[in-house]
Coordinates of C-alpha atoms in Angstrom, one line a residue:
M85 CA 226.9 135.6 88.0
N86 CA 223.6 135.3 89.7
T87 CA 221.0 132.6 88.5
S88 CA 219.0 134.7 86.3
A89 CA 222.1 136.2 84.6
G90 CA 223.7 132.7 84.3
N91 CA 220.5 131.3 82.6
T92 CA 220.3 134.3 80.1
Y93 CA 224.1 133.8 79.0
K94 CA 223.4 130.0 78.6
Q95 CA 220.7 130.9 76.3
G96 CA 222.7 133.4 74.5
L97 CA 225.3 130.9 73.9
I98 CA 223.0 128.1 72.7
Y99 CA 220.9 130.5 70.6
T100 CA 224.1 132.2 68.7
A101 CA 225.7 128.8 68.4
G102 CA 222.7 127.3 67.0
S103 CA 222.3 130.0 64.4
Y104 CA 226.2 129.6 63.2
L105 CA 225.7 125.8 63.4
L106 CA 222.6 126.1 60.9
W107 CA 224.6 128.7 58.7
G108 CA 227.6 126.0 58.5
I109 CA 225.4 123.6 57.4
L110 CA 223.1 125.5 55.4
P111 CA 225.3 124.1 52.0
L112 CA 223.8 120.7 52.6
Y113 CA 220.4 122.2 52.0
W114 CA 221.2 123.9 48.8
K115 CA 223.0 120.9 47.5
M116 CA 219.9 119.0 47.7
I117 CA 218.3 120.8 44.9
E118 CA 221.5 121.7 43.1
N119 CA 219.2 120.5 40.1
V120 CA 217.6 123.9 40.4
S121 CA 219.5 127.0 38.9
A122 CA 220.8 129.6 41.5
E123 CA 219.0 132.4 40.2
E124 CA 215.7 130.4 40.4
I125 CA 216.7 129.2 44.0
L126 CA 217.5 133.2 45.0
A127 CA 214.1 134.0 43.8
H128 CA 212.4 131.3 45.8
R129 CA 214.4 132.0 48.7
I130 CA 213.5 135.8 48.7
F131 CA 209.9 135.0 48.0
W132 CA 209.3 132.3 50.6
S133 CA 211.4 134.5 53.1
F134 CA 209.2 137.4 52.6
L135 CA 205.9 135.3 52.9
F136 CA 207.3 133.4 56.2
M137 CA 208.2 137.0 57.7
L138 CA 204.6 138.2 57.0
I139 CA 203.2 135.1 59.0
L140 CA 205.9 135.7 61.8
L141 CA 204.8 139.2 62.3
S142 CA 201.2 138.6 62.3
L143 CA 202.0 135.9 64.9
N144 CA 204.2 138.1 67.0
K145 CA 201.6 140.9 66.4
E146 CA 204.5 143.3 65.3
W147 CA 202.3 145.3 62.5
K148 CA 202.6 148.4 64.5
N149 CA 206.3 148.2 64.4
I150 CA 205.9 147.7 60.4
I151 CA 204.2 151.1 60.7
V152 CA 206.4 152.8 62.9
A153 CA 209.3 151.8 60.7
S154 CA 207.5 152.8 57.5
K155 CA 206.8 156.3 59.0
R156 CA 210.7 156.7 59.5
M157 CA 211.6 155.7 55.9
I158 CA 209.0 158.3 54.7
K159 CA 210.6 160.9 57.0
Q160 CA 213.9 159.9 56.1
P161 CA 214.7 159.1 52.3
L162 CA 218.2 158.3 52.9
L163 CA 216.9 155.8 55.3
F164 CA 215.1 153.9 52.6
L165 CA 218.0 154.1 50.0
S166 CA 220.2 152.3 52.6
L167 CA 217.3 149.9 53.2
V168 CA 217.2 149.3 49.4
F169 CA 221.0 149.0 49.3
S170 CA 221.1 146.3 51.9
S171 CA 218.5 144.3 50.0
L172 CA 220.4 144.4 47.0
L173 CA 223.6 143.4 48.8
I174 CA 222.2 140.8 50.8
S175 CA 220.6 139.6 47.6
I176 CA 224.0 139.3 46.0
N177 CA 225.5 137.4 48.6
W178 CA 222.9 135.0 48.9
F179 CA 223.2 134.5 44.9
V180 CA 226.9 134.1 45.1
Y181 CA 226.8 131.6 48.4
I182 CA 224.2 129.5 46.4
W183 CA 226.3 129.5 43.4
S184 CA 229.7 128.5 45.0
V185 CA 228.0 125.8 47.0
N186 CA 226.3 124.0 43.9
N187 CA 229.6 124.6 41.4
E188 CA 232.3 123.2 44.0
H189 CA 233.6 126.5 45.4
M190 CA 232.2 125.8 49.0
I191 CA 236.0 125.9 50.3
E192 CA 236.3 129.6 48.8
A193 CA 233.0 130.5 50.1
S194 CA 234.3 129.2 53.6
L195 CA 237.4 131.5 53.2
G196 CA 235.0 134.2 52.4
Y197 CA 233.3 134.3 55.9
Y198 CA 236.7 133.8 57.5
I199 CA 237.8 137.2 56.0
N200 CA 234.4 138.9 56.7
P201 CA 235.1 140.1 60.1
L202 CA 238.2 141.8 59.0
I203 CA 236.4 143.3 56.1
S204 CA 233.9 144.6 58.8
V205 CA 236.5 146.1 60.7
L206 CA 238.1 147.8 58.0
L207 CA 234.9 149.3 57.0
G208 CA 234.3 150.5 60.3
M209 CA 237.7 152.3 60.0
I210 CA 236.5 153.9 56.9
F211 CA 233.3 155.0 57.4
F212 CA 233.2 155.5 61.5
K213 CA 236.9 156.7 62.0
E214 CA 237.3 153.3 64.2
K215 CA 241.2 153.2 65.1
L216 CA 243.0 150.1 65.0
N217 CA 246.1 149.2 67.4
F218 CA 249.5 147.5 65.9
W219 CA 248.5 144.1 66.4
Q220 CA 244.9 144.6 64.4
K221 CA 246.8 146.2 61.6
M222 CA 249.5 143.6 61.5
S223 CA 246.6 140.9 61.3
F224 CA 245.3 142.8 57.9
G225 CA 248.8 142.7 56.6
V226 CA 248.9 138.8 57.2
A227 CA 245.3 138.2 55.8
A228 CA 246.5 140.1 52.7
I229 CA 249.2 137.9 52.5
G230 CA 246.9 134.8 52.5
V231 CA 244.8 136.2 49.6
M232 CA 247.5 137.4 47.6
I233 CA 249.2 133.9 47.5
M234 CA 245.9 132.3 46.3
T235 CA 245.7 135.0 43.7
I236 CA 249.4 134.8 42.5
H237 CA 249.1 130.8 42.4
Y238 CA 245.9 130.9 40.4
G239 CA 246.2 133.9 38.3
E240 CA 243.2 135.1 39.1
I241 CA 241.4 137.0 42.1
P242 CA 239.5 134.4 44.4
W243 CA 236.1 136.6 43.7
V244 CA 233.8 134.1 45.1
A245 CA 235.4 134.9 48.5
L246 CA 235.8 138.5 48.3
T247 CA 232.4 138.9 47.1
L248 CA 231.3 137.1 49.9
A249 CA 233.1 139.0 52.4
L250 CA 232.6 142.4 50.8
S251 CA 229.0 142.1 50.4
F252 CA 228.1 140.7 53.7
G253 CA 230.2 143.5 55.4
L254 CA 228.7 146.3 53.4
Y255 CA 225.4 144.7 54.3
G256 CA 226.5 144.9 58.0
L257 CA 227.4 148.4 57.4
T258 CA 224.0 149.6 56.2
K259 CA 222.2 147.5 58.9
K260 CA 224.2 149.9 61.1
L261 CA 222.5 152.7 59.7
T262 CA 219.3 151.5 59.7
K263 CA 219.3 150.2 63.2
F264 CA 215.9 147.9 62.4
S265 CA 215.3 144.8 64.3
S266 CA 216.2 141.7 62.4
T267 CA 212.5 141.0 62.2
I268 CA 211.5 144.0 60.6
G269 CA 214.8 144.4 58.6
L270 CA 214.5 141.1 56.8
T271 CA 210.6 141.6 56.1
F272 CA 211.4 145.1 54.7
E273 CA 214.7 143.5 52.7
T274 CA 212.9 140.6 51.2
M275 CA 209.9 143.4 50.3
V276 CA 212.1 145.3 48.2
V277 CA 213.2 142.4 46.3
T278 CA 210.3 140.2 46.2
P279 CA 208.6 142.1 43.0
I280 CA 211.8 141.0 41.1
A281 CA 211.8 137.8 42.3
V282 CA 208.0 137.2 41.6
Y283 CA 208.2 138.6 38.1
Y284 CA 211.6 136.3 37.2
L285 CA 209.6 133.3 38.4
W286 CA 206.8 134.2 36.3
V287 CA 209.1 134.8 33.3
I288 CA 210.8 131.4 33.4
A289 CA 207.2 129.6 34.1
S290 CA 205.9 131.3 31.1
Q291 CA 208.7 129.8 29.3
G292 CA 208.5 126.5 30.7
K293 CA 212.0 126.7 32.2
S294 CA 210.9 126.6 35.9
E295 CA 211.9 123.9 37.9
F296 CA 209.3 124.4 40.3
L297 CA 206.6 122.1 40.5
A298 CA 208.0 120.3 37.6
F299 CA 210.3 117.7 39.9
D300 CA 209.4 115.6 42.9
V301 CA 207.4 116.8 45.7
S302 CA 210.9 117.0 48.1
T303 CA 212.3 119.5 45.5
N304 CA 209.3 121.7 45.7
L305 CA 209.2 121.5 49.4
L306 CA 213.3 122.2 49.6
L307 CA 212.3 125.4 47.4
V308 CA 209.4 126.4 49.6
G309 CA 211.5 125.8 53.1
A310 CA 214.3 128.1 51.6
G311 CA 212.3 130.9 53.5
V312 CA 212.3 129.0 56.9
A313 CA 216.1 128.1 56.0
T314 CA 216.9 131.6 55.7
A315 CA 214.9 133.3 58.5
L316 CA 215.3 130.9 61.4
P317 CA 219.4 131.1 61.7
L318 CA 219.0 135.0 61.5
L319 CA 216.3 135.3 64.4
L320 CA 218.3 132.6 66.5
F321 CA 221.4 135.3 66.2
A322 CA 219.4 138.1 66.8
S323 CA 218.0 136.7 69.8
G324 CA 221.1 135.1 71.2
A325 CA 223.7 138.2 70.4
Q326 CA 222.0 140.4 72.5
R327 CA 222.5 137.9 75.8
I328 CA 226.1 137.4 75.1
P329 CA 229.0 139.9 75.3
L330 CA 230.3 141.0 71.7
F331 CA 233.6 139.2 72.1
M332 CA 231.9 135.9 72.7
V333 CA 229.9 136.3 69.3
G334 CA 233.3 137.0 67.6
V335 CA 234.5 133.6 68.7
L336 CA 231.3 131.9 67.8
Q337 CA 231.1 133.5 64.4
Y338 CA 233.7 131.0 63.3
I339 CA 231.6 128.0 63.6
A340 CA 230.0 128.6 60.4
P341 CA 232.8 128.7 57.9
T342 CA 234.8 126.0 59.7
I343 CA 231.8 123.5 59.5
T344 CA 231.2 124.7 55.8
L345 CA 235.3 123.9 55.1
V346 CA 235.0 120.7 56.5
I347 CA 231.6 119.7 54.5
G348 CA 233.3 121.1 51.3
I349 CA 236.5 118.8 51.9
V350 CA 235.1 116.0 53.7
V351 CA 231.6 115.4 52.1
Y352 CA 232.2 116.8 48.5
K353 CA 235.8 116.1 48.2
E354 CA 236.6 119.5 47.0
P355 CA 240.5 119.8 46.2
F356 CA 242.2 121.3 49.3
T357 CA 245.8 121.6 48.1
T358 CA 248.9 122.9 49.5
I359 CA 248.3 126.5 48.4
E360 CA 244.6 126.3 50.0
M361 CA 246.2 125.3 53.3
V362 CA 249.0 128.1 53.3
T363 CA 246.2 130.8 52.4
F364 CA 244.1 129.4 55.3
T365 CA 246.8 129.4 57.6
F366 CA 247.5 133.1 56.9
I367 CA 243.9 133.7 57.4
W368 CA 243.7 131.7 60.6
S369 CA 246.7 133.3 61.8
A370 CA 245.3 136.7 61.1
L371 CA 242.0 136.1 63.0
I372 CA 244.1 134.5 65.8
L373 CA 246.0 137.7 66.1
F374 CA 243.2 140.0 65.8
T375 CA 241.3 138.2 68.2
L376 CA 244.1 138.4 70.6
S377 CA 244.7 142.3 70.1
N378 CA 242.6 143.3 72.6
S379 CA 243.7 140.9 75.3
K380 CA 246.0 142.4 78.6
Y381 CA 248.9 140.8 77.2
F382 CA 248.4 142.5 73.9
K383 CA 247.6 145.8 75.5
K384 CA 250.5 145.7 77.6
V385 CA 253.0 144.9 74.9
E386 CA 251.3 147.7 72.6
V387 CA 251.7 150.2 75.5
K388 CA 255.7 149.4 75.9
R389 CA 256.0 149.6 72.0
S390 CA 254.3 153.2 72.2
R391 CA 256.4 154.3 75.1
K392 CA 259.7 153.0 73.5
N393 CA 258.6 154.7 69.9
T394 CA 258.0 157.9 71.9
I395 CA 261.5 157.9 73.7
G396 CA 263.1 157.3 70.2
M397 CA 261.5 160.2 69.0

């Protein structure tokens, strides 16, 4: 590896790891404004993210790219529908995540993001006919057992975890279809739902129920800063992921849910019972199995298994 390539790889690692680090500690940010409802935080997050992206586009002189992307959507209505769908999905994901953090479901939220990679692969199999090997199929079975254990024990489906995993997995699917850059994509996504956010903020303000400007300065600044808190890790990820191999991105993605899990247990003392431990053990085992499924050793075992099955036929 030459010096230039080595520097690019290091930058990619730093940017990508940095994005997951920021996503991991993001619950600390939302906890600082837990006095504000999840609905109002979401509305502010959408509005200030959109405003921040407009400023960023102006600084980077990317308005030409916006015009080009707009023309694409005019010519391809399905592209616009995909964008609307992705806007709704990411809004659902943001809302459930904020709600879970501020309602003592942080551990379940981290479970959702551990499950997410498996959901993404499953969606790839369904929509893009991507094939899984024996070990990858096994990993899905192991993960399903873990979720089933939690469901049976508590008598209800872990909807927070599954909603986060499904919404972000489907969001990734729509992003693959639209193929916009992260800057252009986030600008359009926030633009689509900003009118709804502004209307909601106007309604609660007219009813005297808005927390914005009603509390101290720090709360107001944190609500405004939600735009930067949303966009910064996404931009770091987009910049970093282009510089490193996909498998490394896959390894680094577990930084965020791990940090969130530790914060939930250590900082906010959320209960982590034997059932949670068993569930997470199954999920972690599934992820390890899935990660190693493409290794040389597992591929050799898969080849031997296939030959044995062929001979036995």
